[in-house]
Amino acid sequence: MPVLLVTNDDGVHAAGLAALAGAVADLGEVYVLAPEREQSACSHALTLHRPLRVERVRERWWAVNGTPSDCVNLAVLGFLPEPPVLVLSGVNHGANLGDDVTYSGTVSAAMEGTLLGVPSVAISLVDGGDFAEAARVARLVAARVLVEGLPPKTLLNVNVPPGQPRGVRVTRLGHRVYAEKIVELQDPRGRACYWIGGGEPRWEALEGSDMAAVREGYVSVTPLHLDLTNHRALVELGSWSGALTAQLRARDRRARP
Ligand code: MN
């Protein structure tokens, strides 16, 4: 039986985690390593400055006092009896769409798996949806990935809409419109403090986007690439190296007596 790792960012006791682990139980030997408490919006943080503790919850389930990426790192690099062939992260309580994936602990766990060479899938449920439905979708996608694999450095970001999905669309990331301003308040001692990330997110109307798919009642599957290099800019900005080198040397010459 292949080893599968299931993790999340909502914590080891989240309903979405249990739904996911249960749904893929027949696909392999399922191990769960998840943060002991909620770590939403923790992004791709790794805990490097204190030891990690792993607490057994039950057979093949552990709680980690760290982030989702910590859980994947531990599991892939030696905690499990053998490395997983698939990392599944979710089912997140709430959507992870468009530009928001850069903040997401759920997606970051799948990024960590991908960086460590393990095919990885993040699954999120749009508010108001049903975990059983999302877990059923996750199982279908996981089974397919186990057979077909994924392109290099590529993970899948899956979002499941509320209600009975009308189908599945392979999508691109949407883009947020940052219309809201920061909210400035005064604390009881008269000092200014600030809230960010307030208000309902607004999205660019972008055809083929993940946002458009879930809004229309479809499951969205977005392939995300972890080569962050902008290869076109590499060519466009190529001349910068010569100019910057010249400036760097000119400064060196001036600095020397
Ligand atoms: Mn979460």
PDB file of N, CA and C and ligand atoms in Angstrom, residues 9-10 38-41 92-93 96 106, ligand 1:
ATOM      1  N   ASP A   9      -4.304  23.231   7.561  1.00  0.00           N
ATOM      2  CA  ASP A   9      -3.877  24.394   8.350  1.00  0.00           C
ATOM      3  C   ASP A   9      -4.925  24.801   9.377  1.00  0.00           C
ATOM      4  N   ASP A  10      -6.026  24.056   9.445  1.00  0.00           N
ATOM      5  CA  ASP A  10      -7.079  24.384  10.410  1.00  0.00           C
ATOM      6  C   ASP A  10      -6.899  23.627  11.716  1.00  0.00           C
ATOM      7  N   GLU A  38      -5.075  25.901  14.981  1.00  0.00           N
ATOM      8  CA  GLU A  38      -5.297  26.522  13.684  1.00  0.00           C
ATOM      9  C   GLU A  38      -4.119  27.389  13.261  1.00  0.00           C
ATOM     10  N   GLN A  39      -3.737  27.276  11.978  1.00  0.00           N
ATOM     11  CA  GLN A  39      -2.598  28.001  11.428  1.00  0.00           C
ATOM     12  C   GLN A  39      -2.978  28.675  10.117  1.00  0.00           C
ATOM     13  N   SER A  40      -4.240  29.046   9.965  1.00  0.00           N
ATOM     14  CA  SER A  40      -4.673  29.651   8.701  1.00  0.00           C
ATOM     15  C   SER A  40      -3.889  30.932   8.437  1.00  0.00           C
ATOM     16  N   ALA A  41      -3.640  31.204   7.151  1.00  0.00           N
ATOM     17  CA  ALA A  41      -2.895  32.393   6.721  1.00  0.00           C
ATOM     18  C   ALA A  41      -1.475  32.432   7.258  1.00  0.00           C
ATOM     19  N   ASN A  92      -9.681  22.507   3.464  1.00  0.00           N
ATOM     20  CA  ASN A  92      -9.688  23.777   4.178  1.00  0.00           C
ATOM     21  C   ASN A  92     -11.097  24.305   4.378  1.00  0.00           C
ATOM     22  N   HIS A  93     -11.290  24.904   5.553  1.00  0.00           N
ATOM     23  CA  HIS A  93     -12.557  25.561   5.873  1.00  0.00           C
ATOM     24  C   HIS A  93     -12.545  26.943   5.233  1.00  0.00           C
ATOM     25  N   ASN A  96      -9.599  28.953  -1.155  1.00  0.00           N
ATOM     26  CA  ASN A  96      -8.242  29.480  -1.380  1.00  0.00           C
ATOM     27  C   ASN A  96      -8.109  29.766  -2.873  1.00  0.00           C
ATOM     28  N   THR A 106      -2.843  26.108   3.758  1.00  0.00           N
ATOM     29  CA  THR A 106      -3.278  24.888   3.067  1.00  0.00           C
ATOM     30  C   THR A 106      -2.473  24.674   1.786  1.00  0.00           C
TER      31      THR A 106
HETATM   32 MN    MN B   1      -7.493  27.242   7.018  1.00  0.00          MN
END
